[in-house]
Short mmCIF file of C-alpha atoms and ligand atoms in Angstrom, two decimals:
data_model
loop_
_atom_site.label_atom_id
_atom_site.label_comp_id
_atom_site.label_asym_id
_atom_site.label_seq_id
_atom_site.Cartn_x
_atom_site.Cartn_y
_atom_site.Cartn_z
CA MET C 170 -42.31 5.16 -73.10
CA ASN C 171 -41.43 7.06 -69.91
CA ASN C 172 -43.82 6.21 -67.07
CA LYS C 173 -42.06 8.27 -64.45
CA PRO C 174 -44.08 10.95 -62.67
CA LYS C 175 -43.35 14.47 -63.82
CA LEU C 176 -41.65 17.01 -61.61
CA ARG C 177 -42.43 20.47 -62.90
CA ILE C 178 -39.83 23.17 -62.28
CA GLY C 179 -40.34 26.91 -61.89
CA LEU C 180 -37.02 28.75 -62.08
CA ILE C 181 -36.53 32.27 -60.67
CA GLY C 182 -33.52 34.11 -62.08
CA THR C 183 -31.76 33.58 -65.39
CA GLY C 184 -28.23 34.78 -64.63
CA PHE C 185 -25.09 32.80 -63.89
CA MET C 186 -26.74 30.32 -61.55
CA GLY C 187 -30.05 30.15 -63.44
CA LYS C 188 -28.16 28.80 -66.43
CA THR C 189 -26.11 26.41 -64.28
CA HIS C 190 -29.30 24.98 -62.76
CA VAL C 191 -30.71 24.45 -66.24
CA PHE C 192 -27.56 22.52 -67.19
CA GLY C 193 -28.13 20.44 -64.06
CA PHE C 194 -31.76 19.72 -64.96
CA ALA C 195 -30.78 18.91 -68.55
CA SER C 196 -28.00 16.46 -67.86
CA ALA C 197 -29.13 14.81 -64.59
CA PRO C 198 -31.81 12.66 -66.33
CA LYS C 199 -29.30 11.54 -68.96
CA VAL C 200 -26.71 10.57 -66.38
CA PHE C 201 -28.76 9.26 -63.43
CA ASP C 202 -31.79 7.00 -63.16
CA LEU C 203 -33.98 9.69 -61.63
CA PRO C 204 -37.32 9.01 -59.92
CA TYR C 205 -38.99 11.77 -61.98
CA GLU C 206 -39.16 13.12 -65.47
CA ILE C 207 -38.16 16.78 -65.26
CA GLU C 208 -40.37 19.33 -66.98
CA LEU C 209 -39.09 22.90 -67.30
CA HIS C 210 -42.42 24.66 -66.78
CA THR C 211 -41.93 28.41 -66.24
CA VAL C 212 -38.99 30.76 -65.88
CA ALA C 213 -39.23 34.14 -64.14
CA ASP C 214 -36.90 37.09 -64.35
CA ILE C 215 -37.43 40.71 -63.43
CA SER C 216 -36.32 41.53 -66.96
CA GLU C 217 -38.96 40.54 -69.52
CA GLU C 218 -36.36 40.17 -72.26
CA ALA C 219 -34.23 37.91 -70.06
CA ALA C 220 -37.24 35.78 -69.10
CA ARG C 221 -38.35 35.37 -72.74
CA LYS C 222 -34.85 34.61 -73.95
CA ALA C 223 -34.29 32.11 -71.14
CA ALA C 224 -37.57 30.34 -71.91
CA HIS C 225 -36.50 30.04 -75.53
CA ASP C 226 -32.86 29.10 -74.93
CA PHE C 227 -33.36 26.83 -71.92
CA GLY C 228 -36.59 25.17 -73.07
CA PHE C 229 -39.16 26.42 -70.54
CA ALA C 230 -42.76 26.34 -71.72
CA HIS C 231 -43.61 29.74 -70.20
CA ALA C 232 -41.94 32.99 -69.15
CA THR C 233 -43.02 35.66 -66.68
CA THR C 234 -41.67 38.78 -64.98
CA ASP C 235 -43.52 37.98 -61.75
CA TRP C 236 -42.05 35.16 -59.66
CA ARG C 237 -45.37 34.91 -57.77
CA ASP C 238 -46.91 33.41 -60.93
CA LEU C 239 -44.70 30.39 -60.32
CA VAL C 240 -45.60 30.13 -56.66
CA ASN C 241 -49.32 30.42 -57.41
CA SER C 242 -49.33 27.93 -60.27
CA PRO C 243 -50.83 24.54 -59.35
CA GLU C 244 -48.84 23.12 -62.27
CA ILE C 245 -45.44 23.68 -60.63
CA ASP C 246 -43.90 21.31 -58.05
CA VAL C 247 -40.48 22.83 -57.35
CA ILE C 248 -39.56 26.50 -57.02
CA ASP C 249 -35.91 26.98 -57.89
CA ILE C 250 -34.50 30.29 -56.58
CA THR C 251 -31.39 31.69 -58.28
CA ALA C 252 -32.26 35.34 -57.61
CA PRO C 253 -30.13 37.72 -55.48
CA ASN C 254 -29.58 36.73 -51.84
CA ALA C 255 -31.83 39.33 -50.23
CA LEU C 256 -34.84 37.90 -52.12
CA HIS C 257 -34.37 34.26 -51.11
CA LYS C 258 -36.41 34.46 -47.91
CA GLU C 259 -39.53 36.10 -49.32
CA MET C 260 -39.56 33.81 -52.34
CA ALA C 261 -38.89 30.63 -50.37
CA LEU C 262 -41.49 31.35 -47.69
CA ALA C 263 -44.14 32.08 -50.33
CA ALA C 264 -43.24 28.86 -52.16
CA ILE C 265 -43.34 26.80 -48.96
CA ALA C 266 -46.71 28.32 -48.02
CA ALA C 267 -47.98 27.15 -51.42
CA GLY C 268 -46.73 23.61 -50.67
CA LYS C 269 -43.84 23.66 -53.15
CA HIS C 270 -40.48 22.00 -52.74
CA VAL C 271 -37.76 24.67 -52.75
CA TYR C 272 -34.30 24.58 -54.29
CA CYS C 273 -32.44 27.74 -53.28
CA GLU C 274 -29.02 29.08 -54.06
CA LYS C 275 -26.59 29.89 -51.28
CA PRO C 276 -26.32 31.77 -49.01
CA LEU C 277 -29.75 30.61 -47.87
CA ALA C 278 -30.42 34.08 -46.43
CA PRO C 279 -28.08 36.86 -45.32
CA LEU C 280 -29.28 36.61 -41.70
CA ALA C 281 -29.29 33.37 -39.73
CA SER C 282 -32.63 34.36 -38.17
CA ASP C 283 -34.14 34.52 -41.68
CA ALA C 284 -32.55 31.19 -42.63
CA GLU C 285 -34.04 29.72 -39.45
CA ASP C 286 -37.53 30.97 -40.38
CA MET C 287 -37.07 29.28 -43.77
CA ALA C 288 -35.88 25.97 -42.29
CA ILE C 289 -38.71 25.89 -39.73
CA ALA C 290 -41.35 26.73 -42.36
CA ALA C 291 -40.09 24.01 -44.73
CA GLU C 292 -40.04 21.39 -41.99
CA ALA C 293 -43.51 22.35 -40.78
CA ALA C 294 -44.88 22.14 -44.33
CA GLY C 295 -43.10 18.85 -45.01
CA VAL C 296 -41.60 20.09 -48.27
CA LYS C 297 -38.13 19.07 -49.42
CA THR C 298 -35.37 21.64 -49.71
CA GLN C 299 -31.93 21.95 -51.24
CA VAL C 300 -29.31 24.70 -50.93
CA GLY C 301 -26.78 25.10 -53.75
CA PHE C 302 -23.50 24.09 -52.11
CA ASN C 303 -22.50 22.32 -55.31
CA TYR C 304 -18.79 21.93 -54.49
CA LEU C 305 -19.82 19.26 -51.97
CA CYS C 306 -21.00 17.14 -54.93
CA ASN C 307 -17.45 16.58 -56.18
CA PRO C 308 -16.53 12.85 -56.10
CA MET C 309 -13.04 13.84 -54.89
CA LEU C 310 -14.55 15.48 -51.81
CA LYS C 311 -16.48 12.29 -51.15
CA LEU C 312 -13.19 10.39 -51.44
CA ALA C 313 -11.47 12.82 -49.05
CA LYS C 314 -14.31 12.44 -46.53
CA THR C 315 -14.10 8.64 -46.76
CA MET C 316 -10.31 8.63 -46.32
CA ILE C 317 -10.61 10.84 -43.24
CA ALA C 318 -13.49 8.80 -41.76
CA GLU C 319 -11.69 5.50 -42.36
CA GLY C 320 -8.58 6.72 -40.54
CA GLU C 321 -6.17 6.82 -43.50
CA LEU C 322 -4.86 10.15 -42.22
CA GLY C 323 -4.79 9.03 -38.59
CA GLU C 324 -5.91 11.52 -35.98
CA ILE C 325 -6.80 14.82 -37.63
CA ARG C 326 -4.84 17.75 -36.21
CA GLY C 327 -5.19 20.61 -38.64
CA TYR C 328 -7.27 22.08 -41.46
CA ARG C 329 -6.93 25.00 -43.84
CA GLY C 330 -9.89 25.98 -46.01
CA LEU C 331 -10.18 28.79 -48.54
CA HIS C 332 -12.60 30.16 -51.04
CA CYS C 333 -10.81 33.01 -52.80
CA GLU C 334 -11.68 34.76 -56.06
CA ASP C 335 -10.91 38.21 -57.49
CA TYR C 336 -14.24 39.27 -59.03
CA MET C 337 -14.42 42.25 -56.60
CA ALA C 338 -10.70 43.10 -56.61
CA ASP C 339 -11.14 46.03 -59.01
CA ALA C 340 -12.30 49.00 -56.90
CA SER C 341 -14.15 50.38 -59.94
CA SER C 342 -16.37 47.30 -60.29
CA PRO C 343 -19.89 48.49 -59.47
CA PHE C 344 -21.97 48.11 -56.33
CA SER C 345 -24.08 44.95 -56.73
CA PHE C 346 -26.53 42.89 -54.71
CA ARG C 347 -23.51 41.18 -53.21
CA HIS C 348 -22.41 44.49 -51.55
CA ASP C 349 -25.83 45.21 -50.13
CA PRO C 350 -25.95 44.71 -46.34
CA ALA C 351 -28.88 42.43 -47.17
CA GLY C 352 -26.55 40.55 -49.55
CA GLY C 353 -24.00 39.27 -47.11
CA GLY C 354 -20.38 40.08 -48.12
CA ALA C 355 -17.47 37.82 -49.08
CA LEU C 356 -17.71 35.53 -46.07
CA ALA C 357 -21.41 34.79 -46.70
CA ASP C 358 -21.06 34.76 -50.49
CA ILE C 359 -18.07 32.46 -50.92
CA GLY C 360 -16.61 31.87 -47.46
CA SER C 361 -19.84 29.92 -46.91
CA HIS C 362 -18.56 27.34 -49.43
CA ALA C 363 -15.29 26.99 -47.47
CA LEU C 364 -17.26 26.52 -44.24
CA ALA C 365 -19.57 23.93 -45.81
CA THR C 366 -16.59 21.94 -47.11
CA ALA C 367 -14.78 22.14 -43.75
CA GLU C 368 -17.76 20.73 -41.84
CA TYR C 369 -18.50 18.15 -44.59
CA LEU C 370 -14.96 16.77 -44.15
CA LEU C 371 -14.25 17.19 -40.44
CA GLY C 372 -17.60 17.64 -38.70
CA PRO C 373 -18.80 20.55 -36.60
CA ILE C 374 -16.80 23.72 -35.93
CA THR C 375 -17.35 24.66 -32.30
CA GLU C 376 -15.39 27.91 -31.82
CA VAL C 377 -14.20 30.73 -34.06
CA LEU C 378 -12.01 33.82 -33.92
CA GLY C 379 -12.98 36.00 -36.85
CA ASP C 380 -11.34 38.87 -38.73
CA CYS C 381 -13.65 40.44 -41.32
CA ILE C 382 -12.74 43.62 -43.16
CA THR C 383 -14.03 45.95 -45.87
CA MET C 384 -11.00 46.88 -47.97
CA ILE C 385 -12.83 48.89 -50.66
CA PRO C 386 -15.16 51.23 -48.75
CA THR C 387 -17.07 52.71 -51.72
CA ARG C 388 -18.16 51.40 -55.13
CA PRO C 389 -19.60 53.18 -58.19
CA ASP C 390 -23.39 52.92 -58.37
CA ALA C 391 -25.70 52.75 -61.41
CA GLN C 392 -26.58 56.47 -61.13
CA GLY C 393 -22.98 57.67 -61.69
CA GLY C 394 -22.33 58.29 -57.99
CA THR C 395 -20.79 56.08 -55.32
CA ARG C 396 -22.22 53.92 -52.56
CA ALA C 397 -20.67 53.01 -49.24
CA VAL C 398 -19.88 49.33 -48.79
CA GLN C 399 -20.49 47.92 -45.32
CA VAL C 400 -20.01 44.23 -45.97
CA ASP C 401 -16.68 42.42 -45.74
CA ASP C 402 -14.36 41.96 -48.72
CA VAL C 403 -12.36 39.42 -46.74
CA GLY C 404 -13.56 37.20 -43.90
CA ARG C 405 -11.05 34.99 -42.10
CA ALA C 406 -11.32 32.85 -38.99
CA PHE C 407 -9.28 30.59 -36.81
CA VAL C 408 -11.51 27.63 -36.05
CA ARG C 409 -11.67 24.72 -33.59
CA PHE C 410 -13.50 21.52 -34.52
CA ALA C 411 -15.44 19.22 -32.19
CA ASN C 412 -13.01 16.41 -33.11
CA GLY C 413 -10.14 18.38 -31.53
CA ALA C 414 -8.58 19.67 -34.76
CA GLN C 415 -7.76 23.34 -35.22
CA GLY C 416 -7.57 25.30 -38.41
CA SER C 417 -8.43 28.36 -40.46
CA ILE C 418 -11.02 29.45 -43.01
CA GLU C 419 -10.90 32.31 -45.52
CA GLY C 420 -13.55 33.84 -47.79
CA ASN C 421 -12.01 36.50 -50.02
CA TRP C 422 -13.40 38.15 -53.17
CA ILE C 423 -10.46 40.55 -53.70
CA ALA C 424 -7.79 37.83 -53.96
CA THR C 425 -6.07 39.24 -57.04
CA GLY C 426 -5.37 36.54 -59.61
CA ARG C 427 -7.49 33.86 -57.97
CA LYS C 428 -10.50 32.71 -60.02
CA MET C 429 -11.72 29.66 -58.10
CA GLN C 430 -9.46 28.89 -55.17
CA HIS C 431 -11.85 26.65 -53.27
CA ASP C 432 -9.02 24.78 -51.59
CA PHE C 433 -8.35 22.76 -48.48
CA GLU C 434 -5.57 20.92 -46.72
CA VAL C 435 -6.08 18.36 -43.95
CA TYR C 436 -3.22 17.24 -41.71
CA GLY C 437 -3.34 14.03 -39.70
CA THR C 438 -0.91 11.91 -37.70
CA LYS C 439 -0.57 9.39 -40.55
CA GLY C 440 -1.09 11.52 -43.63
CA ALA C 441 -2.40 14.65 -45.29
CA LEU C 442 -4.71 15.71 -48.12
CA SER C 443 -4.44 18.69 -50.41
CA PHE C 444 -7.15 19.83 -52.86
CA SER C 445 -7.74 22.78 -55.16
CA GLN C 446 -10.96 23.50 -57.05
CA GLU C 447 -8.74 24.97 -59.79
CA ARG C 448 -7.81 21.31 -60.50
CA PHE C 449 -10.86 19.71 -59.01
CA ASN C 450 -10.48 16.30 -60.62
CA GLU C 451 -7.43 15.64 -58.44
CA LEU C 452 -6.85 14.88 -54.78
CA HIS C 453 -3.30 14.86 -53.38
CA PHE C 454 -2.47 12.40 -50.62
CA TYR C 455 0.65 12.21 -48.48
CA SER C 456 1.23 9.13 -46.36
CA THR C 457 3.76 8.78 -43.55
CA GLU C 458 3.56 5.03 -44.21
CA ASP C 459 5.48 5.45 -47.47
CA ALA C 460 9.16 4.57 -47.22
CA VAL C 461 11.47 7.29 -45.95
CA GLY C 462 13.08 8.92 -48.95
CA ARG C 463 10.05 8.07 -51.10
CA ARG C 464 7.48 10.29 -49.41
CA GLY C 465 5.61 13.02 -51.19
CA PHE C 466 2.08 14.05 -52.18
CA ARG C 467 0.73 11.58 -54.73
CA ARG C 468 -1.94 12.70 -57.19
CA ILE C 469 -5.15 10.68 -57.28
CA GLU C 470 -7.02 11.44 -60.49
CA ALA C 471 -10.83 11.27 -60.63
CA GLY C 472 -12.09 8.21 -62.45
CA PRO C 473 -14.77 5.52 -62.57
CA ASP C 474 -13.86 4.31 -59.05
CA HIS C 475 -15.00 7.64 -57.60
CA ASP C 476 -18.77 7.58 -57.51
CA PRO C 477 -20.61 9.04 -59.44
CA TYR C 478 -17.86 9.93 -61.97
CA VAL C 479 -18.52 6.77 -63.99
CA ARG C 480 -22.06 7.92 -64.76
CA PHE C 481 -20.60 10.81 -66.73
CA CYS C 482 -17.59 9.07 -68.25
CA VAL C 483 -16.21 5.53 -68.27
CA ALA C 484 -12.60 6.59 -68.73
CA PRO C 485 -10.40 7.88 -65.89
CA GLY C 486 -8.70 11.26 -66.09
CA HIS C 487 -11.14 12.74 -68.60
CA GLN C 488 -12.52 15.07 -65.92
CA LEU C 489 -15.88 16.36 -64.73
CA GLY C 490 -16.82 20.04 -65.12
CA PHE C 491 -18.51 22.64 -62.92
CA ASN C 492 -21.96 22.06 -64.41
CA ASP C 493 -21.65 18.32 -63.72
CA LEU C 494 -21.56 19.12 -60.01
CA LYS C 495 -24.99 20.76 -60.40
CA ALA C 496 -26.28 17.64 -62.17
CA ILE C 497 -25.14 15.56 -59.19
CA GLU C 498 -26.81 18.07 -56.84
CA VAL C 499 -30.07 17.89 -58.84
CA ALA C 500 -30.03 14.07 -58.79
CA GLY C 501 -29.59 13.95 -55.01
CA TYR C 502 -32.36 16.47 -54.49
CA LEU C 503 -34.82 14.60 -56.70
CA GLU C 504 -34.11 11.38 -54.81
CA ALA C 505 -34.83 13.26 -51.57
CA ILE C 506 -38.11 14.60 -52.97
CA ALA C 507 -39.07 11.03 -53.88
CA GLY C 508 -38.26 9.92 -50.31
CA LEU C 509 -35.38 7.68 -51.44
CA ARG C 510 -32.79 9.45 -49.27
CA ALA C 511 -32.41 12.30 -46.78
CA GLU C 512 -32.02 15.82 -48.15
CA PRO C 513 -28.35 16.07 -49.22
CA PHE C 514 -28.04 19.69 -48.05
CA GLY C 515 -31.39 21.12 -47.01
CA PHE C 516 -32.43 24.41 -45.43
CA ARG C 517 -31.35 23.26 -41.96
CA ASP C 518 -27.84 22.71 -43.33
CA GLY C 519 -27.98 26.13 -45.01
CA LEU C 520 -29.00 27.63 -41.67
CA ARG C 521 -26.00 25.97 -40.02
CA ILE C 522 -23.65 27.70 -42.48
CA GLN C 523 -25.35 31.05 -41.88
CA ARG C 524 -24.87 30.59 -38.12
CA LEU C 525 -21.16 29.99 -38.68
CA VAL C 526 -20.91 33.10 -40.87
CA GLU C 527 -22.68 35.24 -38.29
CA THR C 528 -20.60 33.90 -35.41
CA ILE C 529 -17.39 34.71 -37.30
CA GLN C 530 -18.69 38.22 -38.06
CA ALA C 531 -19.68 38.75 -34.40
CA SER C 532 -16.30 37.46 -33.25
CA SER C 533 -14.54 39.91 -35.58
CA LYS C 534 -16.67 42.79 -34.31
CA ASP C 535 -16.09 41.94 -30.64
CA ARG C 536 -12.47 40.90 -31.25
CA CYS C 537 -12.74 37.67 -29.25
CA TRP C 538 -13.33 33.91 -29.63
CA LYS C 539 -17.00 32.87 -29.87
CA SER C 540 -18.74 29.53 -29.52
CA VAL C 541 -20.84 28.48 -32.50
CA PRO C 542 -24.49 27.85 -31.51
CA SER C 543 -25.31 24.21 -32.15
P1 NAD E 1372 -26.98 37.00 -61.46
O1 NAD E 1372 -27.02 38.46 -61.22
O2 NAD E 1372 -26.15 36.47 -62.58
O3 NAD E 1372 -28.45 36.44 -61.67
C1 NAD E 1372 -29.53 36.84 -60.83
C2 NAD E 1372 -30.79 36.81 -61.68
O4 NAD E 1372 -31.90 37.11 -60.85
C3 NAD E 1372 -30.77 37.85 -62.80
O5 NAD E 1372 -31.21 37.22 -63.98
C4 NAD E 1372 -31.77 38.89 -62.32
O6 NAD E 1372 -32.39 39.63 -63.35
C5 NAD E 1372 -32.75 38.02 -61.58
N1 NAD E 1372 -33.62 38.73 -60.64
C6 NAD E 1372 -33.31 39.77 -59.84
N2 NAD E 1372 -34.40 40.16 -59.15
C7 NAD E 1372 -35.40 39.33 -59.52
C8 NAD E 1372 -36.78 39.24 -59.17
N3 NAD E 1372 -37.33 40.07 -58.29
N4 NAD E 1372 -37.54 38.30 -59.80
C9 NAD E 1372 -36.99 37.45 -60.68
N5 NAD E 1372 -35.69 37.49 -61.07
C10 NAD E 1372 -34.92 38.42 -60.48
O7 NAD E 1372 -26.55 36.36 -60.06
P2 NAD E 1372 -25.95 34.90 -59.84
O8 NAD E 1372 -24.47 34.98 -59.84
O9 NAD E 1372 -26.64 33.93 -60.71
O10 NAD E 1372 -26.37 34.68 -58.30
C11 NAD E 1372 -27.68 34.29 -57.97
C12 NAD E 1372 -27.63 33.46 -56.70
O11 NAD E 1372 -26.79 32.33 -56.92
C13 NAD E 1372 -27.05 34.19 -55.49
O12 NAD E 1372 -27.74 33.80 -54.35
C14 NAD E 1372 -25.61 33.72 -55.44
O13 NAD E 1372 -25.04 33.76 -54.13
C15 NAD E 1372 -25.74 32.30 -55.94
N6 NAD E 1372 -24.53 31.76 -56.58
C16 NAD E 1372 -24.16 30.48 -56.30
C17 NAD E 1372 -23.03 29.93 -56.88
C18 NAD E 1372 -22.66 28.51 -56.58
O14 NAD E 1372 -21.57 28.06 -56.94
N7 NAD E 1372 -23.52 27.75 -55.94
C19 NAD E 1372 -22.27 30.70 -57.78
C20 NAD E 1372 -22.70 31.99 -58.08
C21 NAD E 1372 -23.82 32.52 -57.48
#
């Protein structure tokens, strides 16, 4: 018999990320020894059909078209927000005011000032938060961070980080919440992942020189007309890190042919790392300590030695998948709710990323280097 306390989840949004979160909730208890038993309580979607179908398919006890039902329910402990970006703030603040823990997809909010309100409110209420920067949950990123911290690459000189996809490359793809000025643009939408990975590996970015551009100025709207796009399709920046390294970051949703190029390279005095999310069970390591004539990037394959891979699979090289990263994220968050560890990536961390995004955008607008507020 399971004597663990129940943690009751209210999920808002049943699209791409809603489903991914459900995969996370479903597999995390089978893979990790969690401090709670997860109960999928209620799912909300603006579409009644989507909410009903999600309740049936995902195993929620209840469905609603009004997300406030979740916030107001005394039977729900965690509000999980996978709705469009512009709605995150209102939903999160209402949930925090009701004393709920809040799990929110990235970007935390399109404006750093809104993200700051959310972080302050959560801290004041003492609730635990999590932002969905799931790529940070990859065991190979943990390995890269450890190798850098332990000096295997020597002094770090350079960094290149990308998050490039092509889901907006077709100019006829319609205006969506992601094009809304309250949605954020490519830098906030996916460049935020590249920024989170850069700081996870190398520590704080202190200065940026941004170049953000809208390449497709209008998109078809749902009424058969067109709408002007004001947000960036591509956001790039030269960056300087507090540790003295320099580098570059790119968020790009019109990168024709690229489906998931969440990539980085790190260059040090003794070695280098190269990673691509398109083959995210591998990390490539170059060492200057290898014999001359024998040097080259060697491929390290994910396996049981790379925590927490072994919890999913005992055999090396069999590979984790995208949804497994959400299971790892869920496990870390539940441990934080239980007070067993610090929040892995809470609202204050989400705010930090939003500040970086905004500083890059301001730098691009003013065409000059800017310091990142600490
Ligand atoms: P989506 O369009 O597939 O899903 C959004 C869902 O929210 C839809 O089901 C929609 O009907 C619902 N919704 C809209 N308004 C609502 C309301 N008022 N009340 C309740 N439900 C409402 O979008 P998505 O791709 O799942 O993106 C959702 C969020 O997840 C965004 O913040 C996005 O940036 C983020 N995201 C994160 C990742 C990641 O890797 N972490 C990947 C994709 C998207």
